[in-house]
Coordinates of C-alpha atoms and ligand atoms in Angstrom, one line a residue:
M1 CA -56.7 -64.1 -74.9
Q2 CA -57.6 -66.0 -71.9
L3 CA -55.4 -65.3 -68.9
S4 CA -55.1 -69.0 -68.1
Y5 CA -53.8 -69.6 -71.6
V6 CA -51.2 -66.8 -71.3
F7 CA -50.3 -68.3 -68.0
K8 CA -49.8 -71.8 -69.5
I9 CA -47.6 -70.5 -72.2
I10 CA -45.6 -68.4 -69.8
S11 CA -44.8 -71.4 -67.6
F12 CA -44.3 -73.6 -70.5
L13 CA -41.7 -71.3 -72.0
A14 CA -40.2 -70.8 -68.6
L15 CA -40.0 -67.1 -68.4
A16 CA -41.4 -67.9 -65.1
T17 CA -40.5 -70.1 -62.2
A18 CA -41.5 -70.0 -58.6
S19 CA -43.9 -69.1 -55.9
T20 CA -46.8 -70.4 -58.0
A21 CA -44.6 -73.5 -58.2
A22 CA -43.7 -74.1 -54.6
P23 CA -41.2 -76.9 -54.4
T24 CA -42.8 -80.2 -53.6
T25 CA -40.0 -80.5 -51.0
T26 CA -40.8 -77.1 -49.3
S27 CA -40.9 -78.6 -45.8
T28 CA -37.2 -79.3 -45.9
L29 CA -36.0 -76.5 -48.2
L30 CA -35.4 -73.0 -46.9
P31 CA -35.8 -70.1 -49.3
P32 CA -32.8 -67.8 -49.6
S33 CA -34.4 -65.1 -47.4
K34 CA -34.6 -67.7 -44.6
D35 CA -31.6 -69.8 -45.1
P36 CA -28.5 -68.7 -43.1
W37 CA -26.3 -70.4 -45.7
Y38 CA -27.0 -67.4 -48.0
T39 CA -24.8 -64.9 -46.2
A40 CA -21.2 -64.0 -46.9
P41 CA -18.6 -65.0 -44.3
D42 CA -16.8 -62.1 -42.5
G43 CA -14.1 -60.6 -44.5
F44 CA -15.4 -61.7 -47.8
E45 CA -14.5 -58.3 -49.3
H46 CA -10.9 -59.4 -49.2
A47 CA -11.4 -62.4 -51.4
A48 CA -10.8 -61.9 -55.1
P49 CA -13.8 -61.8 -57.5
G50 CA -14.7 -65.4 -58.3
D51 CA -13.2 -66.9 -55.2
V52 CA -15.4 -69.6 -53.7
L53 CA -16.5 -68.5 -50.2
R54 CA -18.4 -71.7 -49.4
F55 CA -20.2 -74.5 -51.2
R56 CA -22.5 -77.4 -50.3
K57 CA -24.2 -80.2 -52.0
A58 CA -27.5 -78.7 -53.1
P59 CA -30.3 -79.6 -50.6
G60 CA -33.3 -81.6 -51.9
N61 CA -33.4 -84.3 -54.5
L62 CA -32.5 -82.6 -57.8
T63 CA -30.6 -85.5 -59.2
T64 CA -33.3 -88.1 -58.5
T65 CA -36.2 -85.9 -59.7
T66 CA -35.9 -83.2 -62.3
F67 CA -32.3 -83.3 -63.3
G68 CA -31.5 -87.0 -63.7
N69 CA -28.6 -86.4 -66.0
A70 CA -26.6 -84.8 -63.2
S71 CA -24.6 -87.0 -60.8
C72 CA -24.3 -84.2 -58.3
V73 CA -25.5 -80.7 -57.7
Y74 CA -23.7 -78.0 -55.7
N75 CA -24.6 -74.6 -54.4
I76 CA -21.6 -72.3 -54.5
L77 CA -21.4 -68.9 -52.8
Y78 CA -18.7 -66.7 -54.4
R79 CA -17.3 -63.2 -54.2
T80 CA -18.4 -60.8 -56.9
T81 CA -18.8 -57.1 -57.5
N82 CA -22.1 -55.3 -57.4
A83 CA -23.8 -52.7 -59.6
R84 CA -21.9 -49.9 -58.0
Y85 CA -18.5 -51.7 -58.2
H86 CA -18.3 -52.6 -54.5
P87 CA -17.5 -56.1 -53.2
S88 CA -20.5 -58.4 -53.1
W89 CA -21.4 -62.1 -53.3
A90 CA -23.7 -64.3 -55.2
V91 CA -24.8 -68.0 -55.4
T92 CA -24.7 -70.4 -58.3
T93 CA -26.0 -73.9 -58.7
L94 CA -23.6 -76.2 -60.4
F95 CA -24.8 -79.4 -62.1
V96 CA -22.1 -82.1 -62.7
P97 CA -23.0 -84.4 -65.6
K98 CA -23.2 -88.2 -65.0
E99 CA -21.0 -88.9 -68.0
T100 CA -18.3 -86.4 -68.8
N101 CA -14.7 -85.9 -69.7
G102 CA -14.7 -82.5 -68.0
S103 CA -14.0 -80.5 -71.1
A104 CA -16.9 -78.0 -71.1
L105 CA -18.9 -75.7 -68.9
L106 CA -22.1 -73.8 -69.8
S107 CA -23.2 -70.9 -67.7
Y108 CA -27.0 -70.8 -68.2
Q109 CA -28.7 -67.6 -67.2
I110 CA -32.4 -68.0 -66.3
P111 CA -34.8 -65.1 -66.8
Y112 CA -36.2 -65.0 -63.3
N113 CA -37.1 -61.3 -63.6
S114 CA -38.1 -60.8 -60.0
V115 CA -37.0 -58.5 -57.2
D116 CA -37.9 -61.3 -54.7
V117 CA -34.7 -63.0 -53.7
D118 CA -36.8 -66.1 -53.1
S119 CA -37.3 -66.3 -56.9
S120 CA -33.6 -67.0 -57.3
P121 CA -32.9 -70.1 -59.4
S122 CA -31.0 -71.9 -56.7
F123 CA -34.3 -72.2 -54.9
T124 CA -36.9 -72.3 -57.8
L125 CA -35.0 -75.1 -59.6
H126 CA -36.5 -77.3 -56.9
G127 CA -40.0 -76.6 -58.3
P128 CA -41.9 -79.2 -60.3
V129 CA -40.9 -79.9 -63.9
S130 CA -44.1 -78.2 -65.1
S131 CA -42.8 -74.9 -63.6
L132 CA -39.5 -75.2 -65.4
G133 CA -40.3 -75.9 -69.1
L134 CA -37.4 -75.2 -71.4
I135 CA -35.1 -74.7 -68.4
Q136 CA -35.3 -78.3 -67.5
S137 CA -34.8 -79.6 -71.0
D138 CA -32.0 -77.2 -71.8
I139 CA -30.1 -78.2 -68.7
Q140 CA -30.7 -81.9 -69.2
T141 CA -29.6 -81.7 -72.8
A142 CA -26.4 -79.9 -71.9
L143 CA -25.7 -82.5 -69.2
S144 CA -26.3 -85.4 -71.5
L145 CA -23.7 -83.8 -73.8
G146 CA -21.2 -84.0 -71.0
R147 CA -21.2 -80.3 -70.1
Y148 CA -21.1 -79.0 -66.6
V149 CA -24.0 -76.5 -66.2
S150 CA -23.8 -73.6 -63.8
V151 CA -27.0 -71.5 -63.1
P152 CA -26.2 -68.3 -61.3
D153 CA -28.5 -66.2 -59.1
F154 CA -27.1 -63.2 -61.1
E155 CA -29.3 -60.6 -59.6
G156 CA -27.4 -61.1 -56.3
P157 CA -28.5 -61.1 -52.7
T158 CA -30.9 -58.1 -53.0
A159 CA -32.3 -59.3 -56.4
S160 CA -31.3 -56.3 -58.5
F161 CA -33.4 -57.2 -61.5
F162 CA -32.3 -55.3 -64.7
A163 CA -29.1 -53.9 -63.1
G164 CA -26.8 -54.8 -66.0
V165 CA -23.5 -54.2 -64.2
Q166 CA -24.6 -56.3 -61.2
E167 CA -25.8 -59.2 -63.4
G168 CA -22.8 -59.2 -65.7
H169 CA -20.3 -59.3 -62.8
A170 CA -22.2 -62.0 -61.0
T171 CA -22.3 -64.1 -64.3
I172 CA -18.6 -63.7 -65.0
D173 CA -17.7 -64.6 -61.4
N174 CA -19.9 -67.7 -61.3
V175 CA -17.7 -69.1 -64.1
R176 CA -14.5 -68.0 -62.3
A177 CA -15.8 -69.7 -59.1
V178 CA -16.5 -73.0 -60.8
L179 CA -13.1 -72.9 -62.7
N180 CA -11.3 -71.9 -59.5
H181 CA -12.5 -74.9 -57.5
G182 CA -12.6 -77.2 -60.5
F183 CA -15.2 -79.7 -59.4
G184 CA -13.6 -82.2 -61.8
L185 CA -13.4 -79.9 -64.8
K186 CA -10.2 -80.0 -66.8
E187 CA -7.9 -77.0 -66.4
D188 CA -8.3 -76.2 -70.1
A189 CA -12.0 -76.7 -70.2
R190 CA -13.9 -74.5 -72.6
Y191 CA -16.7 -72.3 -71.2
A192 CA -19.6 -70.4 -72.7
M193 CA -22.7 -68.5 -71.7
W194 CA -26.4 -68.6 -72.7
G195 CA -29.4 -66.6 -71.8
Y196 CA -32.8 -65.6 -73.2
S197 CA -34.7 -62.3 -72.4
G198 CA -33.9 -61.5 -68.7
G199 CA -31.1 -64.0 -69.1
S200 CA -29.8 -62.1 -72.1
V201 CA -29.2 -59.1 -69.8
A202 CA -26.8 -61.1 -67.5
T203 CA -25.2 -62.8 -70.5
E204 CA -24.6 -59.7 -72.7
W205 CA -23.4 -57.6 -69.8
A206 CA -21.0 -60.3 -68.8
A207 CA -19.7 -60.4 -72.4
E208 CA -19.1 -56.6 -72.6
L209 CA -17.7 -56.2 -69.0
Q210 CA -15.3 -59.2 -69.4
V211 CA -12.9 -57.2 -71.5
Q212 CA -11.9 -55.1 -68.5
Y213 CA -13.2 -57.0 -65.5
A214 CA -11.8 -60.4 -66.3
P215 CA -9.2 -59.9 -69.0
E216 CA -7.6 -63.3 -68.1
M217 CA -10.7 -65.2 -69.2
H218 CA -11.3 -66.7 -72.6
F219 CA -14.9 -67.5 -73.1
A220 CA -15.6 -69.8 -76.1
G221 CA -18.8 -67.8 -76.8
A222 CA -22.0 -66.3 -75.6
A223 CA -25.5 -67.1 -77.0
M224 CA -28.3 -64.6 -76.2
G225 CA -31.8 -64.4 -77.4
G226 CA -34.7 -61.8 -77.0
V227 CA -31.9 -59.4 -76.3
V228 CA -33.0 -56.5 -74.0
S229 CA -30.7 -53.9 -75.4
N230 CA -32.6 -50.9 -74.0
V231 CA -34.4 -51.2 -70.7
T232 CA -36.3 -47.9 -71.2
S233 CA -37.8 -48.9 -74.4
G234 CA -38.6 -52.3 -72.9
L235 CA -40.4 -50.7 -69.9
H236 CA -42.5 -48.5 -72.3
A237 CA -43.3 -51.5 -74.5
A238 CA -44.4 -53.7 -71.6
D239 CA -46.5 -51.1 -69.9
G240 CA -50.3 -51.6 -70.5
T241 CA -49.8 -55.1 -72.0
R242 CA -49.8 -58.6 -70.7
W243 CA -46.1 -58.1 -69.9
A244 CA -46.8 -55.1 -67.6
G245 CA -45.6 -57.2 -64.7
L246 CA -42.1 -56.5 -65.8
V247 CA -42.5 -52.8 -65.0
P248 CA -42.8 -52.6 -61.2
G249 CA -39.9 -55.0 -60.7
G250 CA -37.9 -53.3 -63.4
L251 CA -38.1 -49.9 -61.8
L252 CA -37.4 -51.3 -58.3
G253 CA -34.6 -53.6 -59.6
I254 CA -32.7 -50.9 -61.5
T255 CA -32.9 -48.5 -58.5
D256 CA -32.1 -51.2 -56.0
Q257 CA -28.5 -50.1 -55.6
Y258 CA -29.2 -46.4 -55.9
P259 CA -30.7 -45.3 -52.6
Q260 CA -31.5 -41.8 -53.6
A261 CA -33.2 -42.9 -56.8
R262 CA -35.1 -45.5 -54.9
E263 CA -36.3 -42.9 -52.4
Y264 CA -37.4 -40.6 -55.1
L265 CA -39.2 -43.4 -56.9
L266 CA -41.1 -44.4 -53.8
S267 CA -41.9 -40.7 -53.1
Q268 CA -43.6 -40.4 -56.4
L269 CA -46.1 -43.3 -55.8
K270 CA -49.7 -42.4 -55.1
T271 CA -50.8 -43.3 -51.5
E272 CA -54.5 -43.8 -52.3
G273 CA -56.8 -44.9 -55.0
P274 CA -56.7 -48.2 -56.8
Y275 CA -53.2 -47.7 -58.1
N276 CA -51.2 -47.0 -55.0
K277 CA -47.9 -47.7 -53.3
T278 CA -49.1 -50.9 -51.6
G279 CA -50.2 -52.4 -54.9
F280 CA -46.9 -51.4 -56.6
L281 CA -44.8 -52.8 -53.8
A282 CA -46.6 -56.0 -53.9
T283 CA -44.2 -57.0 -56.6
E284 CA -41.5 -57.3 -54.0
K285 CA -42.9 -60.7 -52.9
L286 CA -43.9 -62.0 -56.3
S287 CA -42.4 -64.3 -58.9
I288 CA -42.5 -62.9 -62.4
A289 CA -45.4 -65.4 -63.2
D290 CA -47.4 -63.9 -60.3
A291 CA -46.4 -60.4 -61.3
F292 CA -47.7 -61.0 -64.9
T293 CA -51.0 -62.0 -63.4
L294 CA -51.4 -59.2 -60.9
Y295 CA -50.4 -56.4 -63.3
F296 CA -51.9 -57.9 -66.4
N297 CA -52.7 -55.1 -68.9
Q298 CA -52.2 -52.4 -66.3
T299 CA -50.8 -49.0 -67.1
V300 CA -48.2 -49.3 -64.3
F301 CA -47.2 -45.6 -64.6
N302 CA -50.7 -44.9 -63.2
Y303 CA -49.2 -45.8 -59.8
F304 CA -47.2 -42.6 -60.0
K305 CA -48.5 -39.1 -59.2
N306 CA -47.1 -37.8 -62.5
G307 CA -47.2 -40.9 -64.6
K308 CA -44.2 -41.5 -66.9
A309 CA -42.6 -38.2 -65.8
V310 CA -41.1 -40.2 -63.0
L311 CA -38.5 -41.5 -65.5
I312 CA -37.3 -38.0 -66.3
S313 CA -35.8 -37.4 -62.8
P314 CA -32.0 -37.2 -63.1
L315 CA -31.8 -39.7 -60.2
I316 CA -33.7 -42.3 -62.1
Q317 CA -31.9 -41.4 -65.4
R318 CA -28.6 -42.0 -63.7
A319 CA -29.5 -45.5 -62.6
I320 CA -30.9 -46.4 -66.0
N321 CA -28.0 -44.8 -67.9
D322 CA -25.6 -46.8 -65.8
Q323 CA -27.4 -50.2 -65.8
G324 CA -30.0 -50.2 -68.6
Y325 CA -28.2 -49.8 -72.0
M326 CA -26.2 -52.6 -73.5
G327 CA -23.2 -51.7 -75.6
Y328 CA -21.5 -48.9 -73.6
H329 CA -19.1 -50.8 -71.3
G330 CA -16.8 -52.6 -73.6
V331 CA -16.7 -54.4 -76.9
P332 CA -17.1 -58.2 -76.5
I333 CA -14.2 -60.2 -77.9
M334 CA -15.8 -63.6 -77.5
P335 CA -17.9 -65.0 -80.4
M336 CA -21.6 -64.2 -79.9
L337 CA -24.8 -65.6 -81.3
M338 CA -27.8 -63.2 -81.0
Y339 CA -31.3 -64.2 -82.0
K340 CA -34.4 -62.2 -81.8
A341 CA -37.9 -62.0 -83.3
V342 CA -38.3 -59.1 -85.7
A343 CA -41.8 -58.7 -84.2
D344 CA -40.5 -58.9 -80.6
E345 CA -43.1 -56.8 -78.8
I346 CA -41.2 -56.3 -75.5
T347 CA -37.8 -55.4 -76.7
A348 CA -37.7 -53.6 -80.0
I349 CA -35.6 -55.2 -82.8
E350 CA -34.3 -51.8 -83.8
D351 CA -32.5 -51.4 -80.4
T352 CA -30.6 -54.7 -81.1
D353 CA -30.0 -53.8 -84.8
V354 CA -28.3 -50.6 -83.6
M355 CA -26.2 -52.4 -80.9
V356 CA -25.0 -55.0 -83.3
D357 CA -24.1 -52.4 -85.9
E358 CA -22.0 -50.5 -83.4
Y359 CA -20.2 -53.6 -82.2
C360 CA -19.6 -54.7 -85.8
K361 CA -17.9 -51.4 -86.6
V362 CA -15.3 -52.2 -83.9
G363 CA -14.3 -55.8 -84.6
A364 CA -16.9 -57.9 -82.8
N365 CA -17.6 -61.5 -83.8
I366 CA -21.4 -61.8 -84.1
V367 CA -23.9 -64.0 -85.8
Y368 CA -27.2 -62.1 -85.5
E369 CA -30.3 -64.0 -86.6
R370 CA -33.5 -61.9 -87.0
N371 CA -36.5 -64.3 -87.0
T372 CA -39.3 -63.1 -89.2
I373 CA -41.7 -65.5 -87.4
G374 CA -43.1 -65.1 -83.9
G375 CA -42.8 -62.7 -81.0
H376 CA -40.8 -62.5 -77.8
L377 CA -42.2 -65.6 -76.3
A378 CA -42.2 -67.8 -79.4
E379 CA -38.6 -66.9 -80.1
E380 CA -37.4 -68.5 -76.9
T381 CA -38.6 -71.8 -78.3
N382 CA -37.9 -71.1 -82.0
G383 CA -34.3 -70.2 -81.2
D384 CA -33.6 -72.8 -78.7
Q385 CA -32.3 -75.6 -80.9
R386 CA -30.2 -73.2 -82.9
A387 CA -28.6 -71.9 -79.8
L388 CA -27.8 -75.4 -78.6
E389 CA -26.2 -76.3 -81.9
W390 CA -24.1 -73.1 -81.8
L391 CA -23.0 -73.7 -78.3
T392 CA -22.0 -77.3 -79.2
Q393 CA -19.7 -75.8 -81.8
V394 CA -18.0 -73.2 -79.6
L395 CA -17.7 -75.7 -76.7
S396 CA -16.1 -78.3 -78.9
G397 CA -13.7 -75.9 -80.6
T398 CA -15.1 -76.4 -84.0
Y399 CA -16.5 -72.8 -84.5
H400 CA -14.5 -70.7 -86.9
H401 CA -16.8 -67.8 -87.7
K402 CA -15.2 -64.4 -87.9
G403 CA -16.6 -60.9 -88.2
C404 CA -20.3 -60.1 -88.4
T405 CA -23.1 -62.0 -90.1
V406 CA -26.5 -60.5 -89.9
K407 CA -29.4 -62.4 -91.5
N408 CA -33.1 -62.9 -91.5
V409 CA -34.3 -66.4 -90.7
A410 CA -37.7 -68.0 -90.7
L411 CA -37.7 -70.5 -87.8
N412 CA -41.1 -71.8 -86.8
V413 CA -40.9 -74.4 -84.1
T414 CA -43.7 -73.4 -81.8
D415 CA -47.3 -72.5 -82.7
S416 CA -47.5 -70.0 -79.8
P417 CA -49.4 -66.9 -81.1
L418 CA -47.2 -64.7 -78.9
Ligands
NAG1 C1 -35.4 -86.7 -50.8 O1 -35.9 -88.1 -50.9 C2 -35.9 -88.8 -49.7 C3 -36.3 -90.2 -50.0 O2 -37.1 -90.3 -51.1 C4 -36.9 -88.2 -48.7 O3 -36.9 -88.9 -47.5 C5 -36.4 -86.7 -48.5 O4 -37.4 -86.1 -47.7 C6 -36.3 -86.0 -49.8 N1 -35.7 -84.7 -49.5 C7 -36.3 -83.6 -49.9 C8 -35.6 -82.3 -49.5 O5 -37.3 -83.6 -50.5
NAG2 C1 -14.9 -84.7 -74.5 O1 -16.3 -84.8 -74.8 C2 -16.7 -83.9 -75.8 C3 -18.2 -84.0 -75.9 O2 -18.7 -85.2 -75.7 C4 -16.0 -84.2 -77.1 O3 -16.4 -83.3 -78.1 C5 -14.5 -84.2 -76.9 O4 -13.8 -84.6 -78.0 C6 -14.1 -85.0 -75.7 N1 -12.7 -84.7 -75.5 C7 -11.8 -85.6 -75.2 C8 -10.4 -85.2 -74.9 O5 -12.1 -86.8 -75.2
NAG3 C1 -30.3 -88.0 -69.9 O1 -31.6 -88.1 -69.6 C2 -32.4 -88.7 -70.6 C3 -33.8 -88.8 -70.1 O2 -34.1 -87.5 -69.5 C4 -31.9 -90.1 -70.8 O3 -32.6 -90.7 -71.9 C5 -30.4 -90.1 -71.1 O4 -29.9 -91.4 -71.2 C6 -29.6 -89.3 -70.1 N1 -28.2 -89.2 -70.5 C7 -27.2 -89.3 -69.7 C8 -25.8 -89.1 -70.3 O5 -27.4 -89.6 -68.5
NAG4 C1 -33.6 -46.3 -75.5 O1 -34.9 -46.2 -75.9 C2 -35.6 -44.9 -75.7 C3 -37.0 -45.0 -76.3 O2 -37.7 -45.8 -75.6 C4 -34.8 -43.8 -76.5 O3 -35.4 -42.6 -76.2 C5 -33.3 -43.9 -76.0 O4 -32.6 -42.9 -76.8 C6 -32.7 -45.2 -76.1 N1 -31.4 -45.2 -75.5 C7 -30.4 -45.8 -76.1 C8 -29.1 -45.7 -75.3 O5 -30.4 -46.3 -77.1
NAG5 C1 -54.9 -56.9 -72.8 O1 -54.3 -55.9 -73.7 C2 -54.2 -56.4 -75.0 C3 -53.3 -55.3 -75.7 O2 -52.1 -55.4 -75.2 C4 -55.5 -56.5 -75.6 O3 -55.4 -57.0 -76.9 C5 -56.3 -57.5 -74.8 O4 -57.7 -57.6 -75.2 C6 -56.3 -57.1 -73.3 N1 -56.9 -58.2 -72.6 C7 -57.8 -58.0 -71.6 C8 -58.3 -59.2 -70.9 O5 -58.1 -56.9 -71.2
NAG6 C1 -54.4 -49.4 -52.4 O1 -54.6 -50.4 -53.4 C2 -55.1 -51.6 -53.0 C3 -55.1 -52.5 -54.2 O2 -53.8 -52.7 -54.6 C4 -56.4 -51.4 -52.3 O3 -56.9 -52.6 -51.8 C5 -56.3 -50.4 -51.2 O4 -57.6 -50.1 -50.7 C6 -55.7 -49.1 -51.7 N1 -55.4 -48.2 -50.6 C7 -55.9 -47.0 -50.5 C8 -55.5 -46.2 -49.3 O5 -56.6 -46.5 -51.4
NAG7 C1 -45.8 -71.9 -87.9 O1 -46.2 -73.2 -87.7 C2 -47.6 -73.3 -87.2 C3 -47.8 -74.8 -87.0 O2 -47.0 -75.2 -86.0 C4 -48.5 -72.8 -88.2 O3 -49.8 -72.8 -87.7 C5 -48.2 -71.3 -88.6 O4 -48.9 -70.9 -89.6 C6 -46.7 -71.2 -89.0 N1 -46.4 -69.8 -89.1 C7 -45.7 -69.4 -90.2 C8 -45.5 -67.9 -90.3 O5 -45.3 -70.1 -91.1

């Protein structure tokens, strides 16, 4: 497969945003790492999770360029809780629809999959339409249906990619923040979540953490596709393939809030030869699209002195055990739609089969659709319309499914070979 072709598909399917897609408005837009707005005010720790710490009209021209169905776009900085359960903060981008009765809010988690804070959606959404793909059409469609759409930078201020607890908390609190301030939404507005792949991590963790972390909330539902149930098996599957770019960021992200694990990880990197520390750490400044290019087909564990043995360290295991396995932090009570390609080559279908089975034994409400056509990338497109329809039902109060329904489907929308 030609790299350029892979690249085209990647950006079309919007796993990727970013530095390759520098905003046309760069001169007037500051990236999060340079923008003083992206800091928490003194004393933010004392605010409650989901409290709005500050907000602004989003800079740039989002409503006149890419997101014409929005009347206004805000950036909201809110209090949340990090991967280690300490007070933290995050930013979301809220789109207000042009025509709306304020009855529905969709929290839309973009798979930005990068440990570079400048790959956060609040910045990369300013990129050209060609860099956004499904992201732009999903948001525009939701807006045209009168839904508010909130797009959180769920990896937080240090971009803790793959840190499930971090991502779940930041996702829950972005919804709380929008509801707290209102922005024209009705008090009894329904709210739901949606995310694919890296976005499924934020979405599913939010669903399972909500039971204890935000028991006052009543999500209408959560749709998630390409579900990354087990980060370890994902890292092994991606290594040595066109998806190898997920591995350096994955290891850095999941150890981001574990200083000893991070120190150990770095100590295990080779210092010379073609696969050395410098090359590994290059990912710190890359969007996922650029990481896919740089590490294409590389065996990333070659960067380590003892290869895959780095994972066996109790320090690394602790971080992955805490942050990398869905299904161990609570049983979601909201209705869920899960969709996944049986042939998903990055995140094994068996991992999600097991997770769904466990949830179903303890009363979860799940429709799980296993698509017999396509792989991880194709499923993002193949499942898109189905997820939109499901979300329309839960957000309009017309969804009445109970219990668990697991079925194979044959959805073939894209002709992507991946
Ligand atoms: C927004 O558009 C106006 C007028 O078209 C232009 O002057 C301004 O520079 C744009 N702002 C950004 C951030 O691109
Ligand atoms: C608000 O709009 C939604 C979507 O267009 C619709 O389903 C709902 O019935 C409307 N609610 C009211 C109270 O008009
Ligand atoms: C949403 O945008 C599309 C074009 O992108 C337009 O056809 C449609 O009228 C817009 N809907 C609303 C409610 O603004
Ligand atoms: C995750 O996947 C790995 C294989 O890659 C397996 O050894 C491990 O038991 C799985 N963990 C969980 C919690 O399912
Ligand atoms: C990349 O690896 C895949 C297997 O994952 C292989 O089929 C393909 O030929 C490799 N491409 C290049 C350019 O080496
Ligand atoms: C480290 O790897 C880079 C390529 O990523 C290479 O340019 C550099 O020469 C290597 N450094 C050493 C000391 O081998
Ligand atoms: C899916 O549709 C494409 C055309 O868009 C076709 O080439 C392909 O054979 C179909 N795949 C299956 C499994 O039906």
